[in-house]
Amino acid sequence: AAAQTGGAEAAGLNAFVRVDADGIVTVLVKHIEFGQGPLTGLSTIVADEMDASWEQMRGELAPANTALYANALFGVQGTGGSTAIAASYEPMRKAGAQAKAMLVAAAAAEWGVPASEITVSNGRIRHTGAGKEAGFGEFASAAAELTPPENPTLKKPSERTLIGTSLPKLDTVAKTTGAATYGQDVFRENMLVVMVAHPPLFGATVKSFDAAAAKNVKGVRAVKQIPQGVAVYADDTYSAMKGRDALKVEWSTDAAEKRSSVRIMADYQALAEGGPGVPVAEKGDPAGGLGAAETRVDATYRFPYLAHTPMEPLNAVAEYTDDGAEVWMGSQIQTLDQMAVARVLGFEDPMKVKLNTMFAGGSFGRLATPTSHFAVETATVLKALGEKRPVKLVWSREDDVRGGYYRPLTVHKVSAGLDVNGNIVGWDQTVASPSLLKGSAFEAMIPANGIDPSVHEGAQDPCYDIANFRVTAHQPDTKVPVLWWRSVGHTHTGYVLETMIDELLQKGGKDAVEGRLALMKDRPRDAGVLRRVAEMADWGRRPGEGRAFGVAVHKSFNTYVAQIAEVSIERGVPRTHKVWCAVDCGVAVNPNVITAQMEGGIGFGLGAILFDAIDLDEGGRVRQANWDTYRMIRIHEMPEVEVAVIASEEAPTGVGEPGTPPIGPAVGNAVRRLTGSTPRDLPMINALSA
C-alpha cells in the first residue's frame, strides 16, 4: 500500500487514501472512470468519513493491483455490472474512517491530549480546550507511520455531510479543458503507432500477404504478421493507416462465419419457436394456464447485434522496461488485461507488467472484454516488433464497428394468456441467445445447467406475480464475437417483459400503471418507483394531440427504475418528447451523478431501439462502418428528461446501466397506443416500415 500511495510529499494512510503536506487528499479509485462517476462517488464516500472539505479532494485512477484493488463482487480488479459504488461503498467508508482516525491519533500525540477530545470538520482538526487547530497536511507524515485501525468507527446516516449532496464532479474541469489524460494522449519517446489489418470475416485468418506497397508508404517502419492479422508499424497514425490500406492480404475463410445476420436470426428464431430450451425459471402450470385462457397472445421478438461505439476508439500504449513492461490503456478489467499482457510477453508474475488505468472516452461494456482481446493484441504487436521501442496500438472506429464484440443477436418467443376477467393465467417464454461467458476467464461462473445468466437475466424473476410461469433458454454457439452491452441481458428481456405485460393489461381492460401495481405483491421498491413516476407525469391525463404515453418499470443490477415516455410518430419514426424517470438505488451518494446516468442511459437506449443494428451480409461481412451507417440519436432528438431519485437508506447500488432497459418498452408501449401494434422486430424503424 505504501508503494502505491506514498511519496516524498504524499503520505499513504492506506491503499486508498494519501494526504499531501498541503492537506490535499487524494483517493485512489480502483475502478475505471469513463464518465459514469466513480472518481467522484468514491471520493465523496472517503471525504464524508474523513470530514474533509470537498475543495481539498482529488481522485486518481489506481494502477492494476489485484491484491489491493480487487472488486469484491468479481474477485478481480474490474468495473462492470454497475458495481463500482455497490462493491466499494463499505470499503471506502472504512478507508476514510481509518484515515481520519490516524490523523486524529497523530494530532493527539503531538498536542498531548486525548484523541476522544479532538473534533474534525471541513478538513480541520481541532482541540477546543487546548486551543489547537491544524489541517490534515500537518499530521500526514506522522499518521502514515501508524497502523490503520482494523475496525474504525463509521458515521451514522444522520452524521453525513457530503453523501447525498450534488457535489461537482472531480474530473469535470480537467475533461473540459483538455487536461485529462486518455490513452490517445500518451506518447512515449521513439514510439511507433500500429494499425492491424483484421480479417473481413469472423473466423478468417491470414493466408498470405504482400507488404511491398505498404513499406513504400512514407513513415512505415515495419510490417509483421500476427495471429490477429497483419500489423503495420509507422511513425504516426496517418502513416500506419495509409500503410495498412496499401497491404495486399489473401484471407483463408474456410472456418469463417459466412451466414448473414438474417440467416442467423432465422436460425435463432427456429430454436425459440421450435420448443422449450433449458428451464431457468418455472412455477405453477404454464401449459395448463395457457390451455384454459380465454385470450391468448403469441409473439416473437427479434433483437439485432448492437455495437457500443464509445466516443474514444480502442487504443493502448506499451513498452518494455528494465524488468518487465508498462502499459497505458483504458482497462475495464485490469486483472485480466494485466495477466494477458504478462502471458503474451512471457512474464510469470503479472506484476512485472505495470498497467496504468487511463481515463476512457466511454465504454458501455466495450472495454470489459473477458478474453482481454485488445490487451492481447497490444502485447502481441509489442513482442512481434522485435525491438525495444514503445508501440501505440490504435483501432479506428471502422475497425471497432466491424470487429465484433457486439450485444448478441437474440430472439424471444412468448405465449401468454388471460382469463375472462383479464387476469394473466399463463406465461411461457423461450429465449435464444449466445453466451457471453463461454470460452472466457469467467466461464466458471456459468451455472450447472450450462446457461449463461446473461441470456435470461431480467426475464426469470419479474416483479409481477404470475401464477403459471416458465422461462427456458437456448444458447447457440456463435463465431461472431459477442460482449455485454450497457445493461447486458436486461436490454432485451426488459423490453419483452414490459411490452407484453402492457399489451396484456390493455387487452384485459386494465390501466397500465394500476394493473402493474396490482401484480407487484411484496415488491415495495418496484411499486415505489412506479408510483413516483406516475405522479411526476400526472398519469391519467390526456397527452398532447397525436401523442401517447408509455410506461415501463424494470429492476437491473439491484436498482429499480420506472419511466414514462411521451411519444408521437413523425415521418414514420417515433419521436420521444419527454421522459419522466424515477430511480431507487439505495443511498444516493451523489444525486447529480445519478441524474446524469439516467439521462445518459435513456439517450443511449433510445438511439438503439429506434435506429441501431449491426447487419452481416450474405457472405458474413459487416455492412456498418461508422456513425454514418450506424445511426446515433441526434441532439435535437434527445427528449427532455425529468429524474426523481428516491430517498433510501438501503445499501447503494449502481446507476450506470439501469436507466437503459425501461426506455425501449416505454416507447414501444406508446407506439402501440398510436399504431395498434407493438414493435417486435427491432430497431423500431424496421417494425414500423415493415
XYZ file of C-alpha atoms in Angstrom:
690
model
C 0.000 0.000 0.000
C 2.825 2.403 0.821
C 4.397 1.780 -2.558
C 1.101 2.511 -4.275
C 0.094 5.611 -2.351
C 3.184 7.115 -0.750
C 5.706 9.644 -1.986
C 8.110 12.332 -0.881
C 5.309 14.855 -0.379
C 2.393 12.417 -0.027
C 1.665 10.192 2.927
C -0.156 6.965 2.143
C -2.505 6.278 5.040
C -3.878 3.100 3.453
C -4.252 1.618 -0.019
C -6.910 4.150 -0.967
C -6.037 7.433 0.748
C -2.992 9.656 0.677
C -2.598 13.119 2.147
C -0.152 15.690 0.831
C 1.737 18.132 3.012
C -0.564 20.916 1.825
C -3.622 18.983 3.006
C -4.787 17.746 -0.375
C -6.478 14.339 -0.028
C -6.137 12.019 -2.989
C -8.365 8.977 -3.271
C -7.023 6.025 -5.235
C -10.024 4.805 -7.221
C -9.736 1.177 -8.258
C -12.471 1.439 -10.913
C -12.016 2.886 -14.377
C -13.617 6.272 -14.985
C -15.319 6.631 -18.371
C -17.959 9.161 -17.398
C -20.077 7.090 -15.016
C -18.719 8.870 -11.942
C -16.725 6.581 -9.596
C -13.883 9.097 -9.316
C -16.338 11.495 -7.726
C -18.573 8.979 -5.965
C -15.866 7.025 -4.192
C -14.019 10.208 -3.254
C -17.263 11.536 -1.762
C -17.567 8.486 0.470
C -13.999 8.890 1.715
C -14.352 12.640 2.210
C -17.539 12.223 4.229
C -15.947 9.747 6.632
C -12.818 11.911 6.944
C -14.870 15.080 7.489
C -12.814 16.667 4.730
C -13.827 19.686 2.689
C -14.744 18.936 -0.920
C -12.293 21.558 -2.150
C -9.327 19.559 -0.838
C -10.372 16.284 -2.507
C -8.754 14.775 -5.581
C -9.239 11.472 -7.332
C -6.697 9.313 -9.113
C -7.183 6.070 -11.017
C -5.368 3.239 -9.302
C -2.971 1.047 -11.291
C -3.566 -2.671 -11.717
C -3.005 -4.427 -8.398
C -5.382 -7.268 -7.681
C -4.157 -7.757 -4.117
C -5.089 -4.195 -3.193
C -7.874 -3.311 -5.572
C -9.956 -6.372 -6.430
C -13.675 -5.842 -6.917
C -15.216 -7.821 -4.047
C -18.087 -8.935 -6.289
C -15.808 -10.231 -9.082
C -12.676 -11.441 -7.323
C -10.578 -9.451 -9.799
C -9.891 -5.754 -10.243
C -12.516 -4.593 -12.657
C -15.547 -2.438 -13.314
C -18.878 -3.635 -14.655
C -22.381 -4.641 -13.771
C -22.898 -1.213 -12.196
C -20.878 -2.372 -9.182
C -18.408 0.473 -8.546
C -20.377 2.100 -5.736
C -22.137 -1.088 -4.646
C -18.893 -3.046 -4.218
C -16.785 -0.199 -2.837
C -19.177 1.678 -0.560
C -18.240 -0.057 2.685
C -14.500 -0.440 1.884
C -14.234 3.256 1.021
C -16.144 4.262 4.163
C -13.656 2.194 6.131
C -10.687 3.705 4.281
C -11.917 7.222 5.036
C -12.628 6.415 8.668
C -9.186 4.836 9.051
C -7.507 7.914 7.604
C -9.420 10.218 9.935
C -8.621 8.090 12.988
C -4.915 8.065 12.093
C -4.792 11.843 11.621
C -6.589 12.346 14.933
C -4.225 9.948 16.697
C -1.201 11.787 15.303
C -2.638 15.132 16.403
C -3.427 13.781 19.865
C 0.141 12.573 20.285
C 1.579 15.892 19.123
C -0.725 18.012 21.278
C -0.658 15.707 24.293
C -4.443 15.448 24.532
C -6.866 12.519 24.410
C -7.950 11.612 20.887
C -11.553 11.450 22.088
C -11.498 15.213 22.738
C -10.430 16.080 19.191
C -13.015 17.065 16.588
C -12.722 17.181 12.802
C -14.858 19.195 10.412
C -14.406 20.669 6.960
C -10.834 19.436 6.751
C -9.688 20.960 10.045
C -8.546 19.125 13.187
C -9.339 20.914 16.470
C -8.959 20.613 20.234
C -11.009 23.400 21.734
C -9.641 23.093 25.269
C -6.024 23.391 24.193
C -6.831 25.991 21.573
C -5.201 23.868 18.905
C -6.202 23.688 15.245
C -4.484 22.292 12.133
C -5.087 20.954 8.674
C -4.651 17.348 7.565
C -1.297 18.021 5.939
C 0.410 18.942 9.210
C -0.081 15.441 10.607
C 0.001 13.396 7.399
C 3.548 12.092 7.756
C 3.113 11.161 11.397
C -0.237 9.497 10.675
C 1.334 7.399 7.924
C 3.645 5.843 10.495
C 0.688 4.466 12.440
C -1.073 1.157 11.926
C -4.547 1.673 10.423
C -7.251 0.617 12.912
C -8.906 -2.614 11.833
C -12.449 -1.542 12.706
C -12.708 2.250 12.762
C -15.949 3.879 13.845
C -18.168 4.654 10.862
C -20.613 7.513 10.695
C -24.318 7.138 11.276
C -26.553 8.326 8.395
C -27.539 11.412 10.422
C -23.878 12.435 10.669
C -23.220 12.581 6.925
C -22.219 15.920 5.467
C -21.340 15.168 1.834
C -23.071 11.908 0.886
C -26.435 12.746 -0.623
C -25.400 16.167 -1.914
C -24.908 17.090 -5.570
C -21.206 17.844 -5.459
C -19.413 18.904 -8.651
C -17.549 16.034 -10.319
C -13.820 15.974 -9.662
C -12.899 15.328 -13.298
C -15.150 17.899 -14.989
C -12.617 20.726 -15.178
C -9.790 18.509 -16.452
C -12.008 16.963 -19.105
C -13.450 20.316 -20.118
C -10.051 21.989 -20.503
C -8.340 19.009 -22.117
C -6.001 18.432 -19.188
C -7.330 14.909 -18.547
C -5.075 12.211 -19.981
C -6.640 9.492 -22.086
C -4.825 6.619 -23.737
C -4.737 8.543 -27.008
C -2.875 11.334 -25.204
C 0.040 9.081 -24.212
C 3.205 9.476 -26.275
C 6.498 7.816 -25.444
C 9.907 8.641 -26.856
C 10.720 6.739 -30.060
C 7.173 5.319 -30.150
C 5.644 3.647 -33.203
C 1.928 3.688 -33.989
C 0.434 0.365 -35.035
C -2.702 -0.436 -37.003
C -3.707 -4.007 -37.784
C -5.425 -5.349 -40.889
C -8.039 -7.670 -39.408
C -9.931 -10.388 -41.286
C -13.026 -9.222 -43.179
C -14.999 -12.218 -41.866
C -15.240 -13.527 -38.334
C -13.070 -16.618 -38.054
C -10.964 -15.920 -41.140
C -7.138 -15.984 -40.957
C -4.200 -14.704 -42.978
C -3.328 -16.982 -45.894
C -0.619 -14.765 -47.377
C 0.231 -11.080 -47.709
C 2.358 -8.719 -49.777
C 3.805 -5.785 -47.813
C 5.851 -4.200 -50.605
C 3.463 -1.315 -51.283
C 2.868 -0.748 -47.568
C 6.577 -0.471 -46.856
C 6.866 2.192 -49.558
C 4.463 4.472 -47.701
C 6.331 7.322 -46.056
C 6.642 6.758 -42.316
C 6.012 2.999 -42.326
C 8.817 1.217 -40.430
C 7.751 -2.437 -40.324
C 5.034 -4.918 -41.279
C 4.517 -8.093 -39.241
C 2.074 -10.959 -39.393
C 0.442 -11.662 -36.024
C -2.332 -14.088 -35.033
C -4.889 -11.284 -35.265
C -3.937 -10.228 -38.812
C -1.150 -8.079 -40.280
C 0.337 -5.234 -38.201
C 1.719 -2.062 -39.778
C 4.179 -0.029 -37.668
C 4.673 3.641 -38.534
C 5.800 6.989 -37.186
C 2.233 8.234 -36.806
C -1.387 7.147 -37.110
C -1.897 8.503 -40.621
C 1.138 6.692 -41.985
C 0.059 3.467 -40.284
C -3.411 3.807 -41.766
C -2.112 4.514 -45.287
C 0.349 1.649 -44.994
C -2.430 -0.689 -43.956
C -4.532 0.474 -46.912
C -1.652 -0.446 -49.217
C -1.350 -4.006 -47.916
C -2.373 -6.899 -50.128
C -3.730 -9.690 -47.951
C -5.234 -13.011 -49.016
C -7.518 -14.425 -46.351
C -8.381 -18.029 -45.590
C -12.138 -18.146 -44.989
C -12.649 -21.902 -44.646
C -13.545 -21.625 -40.951
C -15.214 -18.204 -41.171
C -18.788 -17.242 -40.392
C -20.450 -16.746 -43.782
C -24.075 -16.532 -42.723
C -25.879 -13.235 -42.960
C -27.478 -11.777 -39.853
C -30.840 -12.538 -41.500
C -29.932 -16.235 -41.649
C -28.568 -16.231 -38.091
C -31.789 -14.576 -36.929
C -33.819 -17.232 -38.721
C -31.765 -19.981 -37.064
C -32.278 -18.472 -33.621
C -35.963 -17.961 -34.307
C -36.308 -21.611 -35.249
C -34.768 -22.521 -31.902
C -37.028 -20.188 -29.916
C -40.182 -21.242 -31.731
C -39.236 -24.895 -32.012
C -39.856 -25.764 -28.397
C -38.676 -25.098 -24.858
C -34.997 -24.923 -24.046
C -33.225 -25.452 -20.759
C -35.538 -24.428 -17.876
C -34.305 -21.365 -15.957
C -37.500 -20.481 -14.062
C -40.808 -22.247 -13.572
C -43.761 -22.210 -11.205
C -47.331 -23.425 -11.378
C -48.711 -24.986 -14.559
C -47.925 -22.730 -17.549
C -49.292 -25.173 -20.131
C -52.493 -25.655 -18.180
C -52.930 -21.945 -17.653
C -52.468 -21.207 -21.344
C -54.796 -24.032 -22.297
C -57.588 -22.610 -20.160
C -57.036 -18.988 -21.243
C -59.913 -17.003 -22.687
C -57.492 -14.786 -24.640
C -54.037 -15.779 -25.789
C -51.179 -13.697 -27.197
C -48.274 -15.345 -29.038
C -45.378 -13.116 -30.010
C -41.851 -13.406 -31.358
C -39.347 -10.636 -30.614
C -36.174 -10.170 -32.659
C -33.198 -8.148 -31.433
C -30.200 -7.371 -33.686
C -26.490 -7.261 -32.961
C -25.555 -3.903 -31.443
C -22.164 -2.179 -31.340
C -21.017 0.001 -28.440
C -19.358 2.821 -30.435
C -17.908 4.783 -27.492
C -16.567 8.214 -28.389
C -12.962 7.070 -27.956
C -11.999 4.081 -30.134
C -9.735 1.398 -28.705
C -6.106 2.330 -28.067
C -3.209 1.384 -25.810
C 0.487 2.147 -25.382
C 3.005 -0.499 -24.308
C 6.754 -0.601 -23.817
C 9.376 -2.855 -22.292
C 11.024 -1.742 -19.055
C 14.238 -2.935 -17.416
C 12.452 -5.739 -15.578
C 9.123 -6.086 -17.343
C 6.704 -3.919 -19.281
C 4.438 -0.920 -18.821
C 1.041 -0.386 -20.436
C -1.265 2.627 -20.612
C -4.859 1.815 -21.520
C -8.470 2.332 -20.569
C -8.705 -1.051 -18.905
C -12.077 -2.056 -17.505
C -10.889 -5.393 -16.102
C -7.333 -4.603 -15.049
C -6.532 -8.014 -13.574
C -7.345 -9.909 -16.766
C -5.633 -7.370 -19.017
C -2.505 -7.341 -16.855
C -2.390 -11.154 -16.826
C -2.938 -11.286 -20.594
C -0.060 -8.908 -21.334
C 2.229 -10.816 -18.968
C 1.290 -14.117 -20.586
C 1.979 -12.892 -24.132
C 5.302 -11.305 -23.131
C 6.409 -14.368 -21.168
C 6.359 -12.977 -17.616
C 5.292 -15.468 -14.957
C 4.486 -12.713 -12.465
C 1.693 -10.421 -13.740
C 3.055 -7.625 -11.550
C 6.018 -7.458 -13.923
C 3.522 -5.561 -16.072
C 2.696 -2.110 -14.722
C -0.766 -1.371 -16.059
C -1.795 2.285 -15.821
C -5.554 2.789 -15.916
C -6.348 5.765 -18.131
C -9.470 7.858 -18.446
C -11.627 6.361 -21.187
C -13.996 8.147 -23.528
C -16.953 5.865 -22.903
C -17.276 2.098 -22.933
C -20.849 0.809 -22.468
C -19.215 -2.606 -21.958
C -16.752 -2.436 -24.857
C -13.640 -2.215 -22.670
C -14.738 -5.096 -20.426
C -13.627 -7.962 -22.634
C -13.314 -11.189 -20.604
C -10.938 -12.531 -23.277
C -8.758 -9.388 -22.997
C -8.514 -9.445 -26.782
C -7.278 -5.859 -27.081
C -4.681 -6.231 -24.322
C -3.502 -9.433 -26.030
C -3.228 -7.663 -29.375
C -1.320 -4.766 -27.750
C 1.211 -7.136 -26.191
C 1.436 -9.106 -29.420
C 2.377 -6.110 -31.561
C 4.953 -5.065 -28.952
C 6.535 -8.511 -28.947
C 6.325 -9.008 -32.727
C 8.253 -5.798 -33.447
C 11.451 -7.411 -32.195
C 12.801 -4.092 -30.940
C 12.570 -2.395 -27.564
C 10.566 0.532 -28.886
C 7.245 1.648 -27.404
C 4.179 0.988 -29.521
C 0.729 2.532 -29.601
C -1.977 0.240 -30.960
C -4.899 2.149 -32.468
C -8.202 0.891 -33.805
C -10.249 3.195 -35.996
C -13.976 3.408 -35.400
C -14.458 1.325 -38.517
C -12.178 -1.353 -37.028
C -14.344 -1.431 -33.921
C -17.740 -1.353 -35.628
C -16.691 -4.167 -37.958
C -14.606 -6.021 -35.402
C -17.327 -7.754 -33.440
C -17.869 -7.860 -29.677
C -21.491 -6.908 -30.116
C -24.560 -7.243 -27.978
C -25.786 -10.670 -29.065
C -28.451 -11.142 -31.685
C -31.374 -12.568 -29.697
C -34.859 -13.987 -30.275
C -37.660 -14.391 -27.709
C -40.862 -16.393 -28.162
C -43.605 -15.591 -25.628
C -47.054 -17.078 -25.167
C -49.331 -15.539 -22.555
C -52.978 -15.926 -21.691
C -55.797 -14.055 -19.938
C -58.894 -15.391 -18.240
C -62.378 -13.974 -18.779
C -61.682 -11.247 -16.199
C -58.491 -10.099 -17.917
C -56.156 -11.701 -15.393
C -52.898 -13.300 -16.538
C -53.244 -17.086 -16.162
C -50.245 -18.348 -18.109
C -46.815 -17.246 -19.359
C -44.350 -19.339 -21.347
C -41.188 -17.709 -22.697
C -38.216 -19.097 -24.592
C -35.085 -17.098 -25.404
C -32.348 -17.973 -27.889
C -29.107 -16.066 -27.390
C -25.387 -16.979 -27.240
C -23.333 -16.946 -24.059
C -21.101 -14.021 -23.180
C -19.030 -16.067 -20.727
C -18.339 -19.259 -22.651
C -14.684 -19.520 -23.639
C -13.670 -16.626 -21.356
C -11.990 -16.262 -17.994
C -15.462 -16.133 -16.427
C -16.754 -19.395 -17.881
C -16.686 -20.987 -14.414
C -19.490 -18.610 -13.425
C -21.930 -20.426 -15.736
C -24.331 -22.493 -13.586
C -24.590 -26.264 -13.696
C -27.454 -26.084 -16.195
C -24.978 -24.673 -18.726
C -26.928 -21.478 -19.411
C -25.127 -18.163 -19.039
C -27.278 -15.967 -16.734
C -26.837 -13.012 -19.092
C -29.001 -14.854 -21.632
C -32.127 -14.597 -19.486
C -31.404 -12.112 -16.668
C -34.391 -9.892 -16.068
C -36.784 -12.483 -17.506
C -36.676 -15.245 -14.931
C -37.608 -13.118 -11.903
C -40.161 -10.492 -12.964
C -41.589 -8.034 -10.480
C -45.056 -9.350 -11.302
C -46.882 -12.176 -9.550
C -47.769 -14.567 -12.385
C -49.048 -17.874 -11.064
C -48.261 -20.109 -14.055
C -44.901 -19.020 -15.360
C -41.975 -20.542 -17.236
C -38.797 -19.273 -18.911
C -36.456 -21.548 -20.862
C -33.331 -20.788 -22.852
C -31.383 -21.980 -25.880
C -27.729 -20.986 -26.018
C -26.427 -21.420 -29.584
C -22.714 -21.192 -30.285
C -21.526 -18.355 -32.495
C -18.426 -17.256 -34.374
C -19.484 -13.624 -34.121
C -17.712 -12.176 -31.039
C -20.299 -11.026 -28.519
C -19.957 -8.984 -25.388
C -22.019 -7.361 -22.655
C -23.602 -4.106 -23.743
C -24.995 -1.424 -21.449
C -27.337 -3.367 -19.089
C -26.470 -6.681 -20.807
C -29.406 -9.127 -20.994
C -31.805 -6.627 -19.468
C -31.815 -4.679 -22.756
C -33.880 -7.380 -24.428
C -35.541 -9.181 -21.517
C -36.858 -5.903 -20.115
C -38.298 -4.946 -23.492
C -40.082 -8.269 -23.909
C -41.459 -8.355 -20.371
C -42.680 -4.781 -20.236
C -44.266 -4.603 -23.686
C -46.016 -7.961 -23.255
C -47.294 -7.079 -19.771
C -48.534 -3.750 -21.085
C -50.313 -5.375 -24.001
C -51.940 -7.969 -21.746
C -53.142 -5.285 -19.349
C -54.635 -3.342 -22.241
C -56.385 -6.434 -23.619
C -57.681 -7.192 -20.125
C -59.137 -3.702 -19.770
C -56.725 -2.664 -17.025
C -54.793 0.547 -16.565
C -51.081 0.252 -17.375
C -49.976 1.654 -14.011
C -52.698 0.347 -11.688
C -52.614 -3.028 -13.401
C -48.889 -3.310 -12.795
C -49.225 -2.252 -9.169
C -51.855 -4.939 -8.606
C -49.345 -7.559 -9.808
C -46.480 -6.256 -7.639
C -47.067 -8.274 -4.490
C -44.268 -7.949 -1.930
C -42.330 -5.669 -4.310
C -42.403 -2.315 -2.480
C -39.403 -0.792 -4.235
C -40.687 -1.656 -7.737
C -44.063 -0.232 -6.755
C -42.390 2.807 -5.209
C -40.657 3.949 -8.387
C -43.758 3.212 -10.455
C -45.995 5.289 -8.195
C -43.453 8.104 -8.145
C -43.076 8.285 -11.917
C -46.856 8.199 -12.355
C -47.112 11.203 -10.031
C -44.367 13.027 -11.916
C -46.045 12.563 -15.296
C -49.562 13.082 -13.935
C -50.532 9.685 -15.307
C -54.154 9.558 -16.377
C -54.258 12.927 -18.096
C -54.566 13.080 -21.876
C -51.276 13.614 -23.735
C -50.893 16.209 -26.459
C -52.582 15.816 -29.831
C -51.065 12.960 -31.801
C -49.107 11.755 -28.774
C -49.336 8.825 -26.384
C -47.818 7.829 -23.065
C -45.956 4.584 -22.498
C -44.772 3.251 -19.149
C -42.216 0.651 -18.114
C -40.548 -0.431 -14.870
C -37.528 -2.677 -14.596
C -35.042 -3.733 -11.956
C -31.479 -4.372 -13.082
C -28.294 -4.657 -11.040
C -30.435 -4.272 -7.897
C -31.557 -0.794 -8.930
C -35.217 -0.009 -9.562
C -36.191 2.316 -12.404
C -39.573 3.339 -13.808
C -40.059 5.574 -16.830
C -42.930 7.175 -18.697
C -42.357 8.420 -22.236
C -44.486 10.853 -24.219
C -44.216 9.850 -27.875
C -45.509 10.813 -31.313
C -44.829 9.407 -34.779
C -43.067 11.822 -37.147
C -42.278 10.768 -40.717
C -42.611 7.135 -39.752
C -40.204 7.345 -36.786
C -41.178 7.551 -33.093
C -40.320 10.918 -31.580
C -39.928 10.986 -27.802
C -40.738 14.420 -26.434
C -40.311 13.880 -22.715
C -39.301 11.105 -20.332
C -40.109 11.017 -16.626
C -37.838 8.728 -14.648
C -37.864 7.569 -11.020
C -34.896 5.642 -9.645
C -34.297 3.837 -6.358
C -30.620 2.959 -5.981
C -30.422 2.882 -2.201
C -28.237 5.537 -0.591
C -27.821 8.277 -3.191
C -24.140 9.172 -2.894
C -24.354 11.978 -5.480
C -27.830 12.772 -6.888
C -26.282 14.837 -9.677
C -24.321 11.837 -10.985
C -27.374 9.589 -10.636
C -29.470 12.014 -12.665
C -26.769 12.263 -15.331
C -26.551 8.488 -15.631
C -30.318 8.160 -16.001
C -30.269 10.822 -18.727
C -27.359 9.149 -20.493
C -28.886 5.689 -20.227
C -32.145 6.977 -21.692
C -30.394 8.622 -24.644
C -28.227 5.572 -25.266
C -31.146 3.161 -25.119
C -33.408 5.383 -27.170
C -30.990 5.563 -30.095
C -30.551 1.802 -30.042
C -34.219 0.852 -30.043
C -35.050 3.374 -32.752
C -32.212 3.033 -35.227
C -29.372 0.666 -34.436
C -28.445 -2.716 -35.871
C -25.265 -4.425 -36.999
C -26.002 -6.396 -40.159
C -23.927 -9.143 -41.772
C -24.485 -9.513 -45.500
C -24.847 -12.821 -47.306
C -21.244 -13.913 -47.014
C -20.679 -12.672 -43.477
C -19.317 -9.140 -43.987
C -20.457 -6.366 -41.645
C -22.311 -3.644 -43.531
C -21.897 -0.836 -40.991
C -18.645 1.063 -40.504
C -19.116 4.376 -38.686
C -21.827 6.693 -37.421
C -22.894 7.430 -40.984
C -24.158 3.849 -41.244
C -24.636 3.039 -37.538
C -27.133 5.708 -36.563
C -26.804 7.599 -33.295
C -29.593 9.646 -31.777
C -29.103 13.321 -32.681
C -29.053 16.100 -30.124
C -32.367 17.513 -31.370
C -33.926 14.063 -30.951
C -32.989 13.810 -27.281
C -36.119 14.247 -25.169
C -36.493 16.405 -22.117
C -35.765 14.170 -19.116
C -37.024 14.685 -15.574
C -35.473 12.462 -12.893
C -36.541 11.784 -9.323
C -34.126 9.987 -7.007
C -35.976 8.078 -4.288
C -34.648 8.749 -0.786
C -33.447 5.495 0.755
C -31.159 4.068 3.398
C -30.816 0.733 1.601
C -27.300 -0.241 0.536
C -26.276 1.769 -2.535
C -26.482 0.102 -5.928
C -25.292 1.087 -9.385
C -26.753 3.546 -11.875
C -24.528 3.242 -14.958
C -26.770 0.707 -16.671
C -30.258 0.560 -15.086
C -31.523 3.688 -16.856
C -31.302 1.961 -20.243
C -33.715 -1.040 -20.098
C -37.017 0.792 -19.399
C -36.814 3.381 -22.168
C -37.293 0.881 -25.008
C -40.513 -0.660 -23.695
C -41.840 2.717 -22.505
C -41.537 3.999 -26.075
C -42.749 0.683 -27.519
C -45.880 0.812 -25.376
C -46.589 4.361 -26.503
C -46.098 3.309 -30.120
C -48.648 0.505 -29.685
C -51.180 3.025 -28.449
C -50.506 5.171 -31.514
C -50.371 2.433 -34.155
C -52.215 -0.521 -32.674
C -49.234 -2.889 -32.660
C -46.112 -3.403 -30.551
C -42.779 -3.108 -32.408
C -41.290 -6.589 -32.024
C -38.642 -6.504 -34.747
C -36.053 -4.011 -33.530
C -34.899 -1.409 -34.280
C -38.297 0.251 -34.447
C -37.687 1.727 -37.878
C -37.738 -1.887 -39.117
C -41.018 -2.705 -37.371
C -42.750 0.496 -38.446
C -41.599 0.247 -42.067
C -42.448 -3.457 -42.439
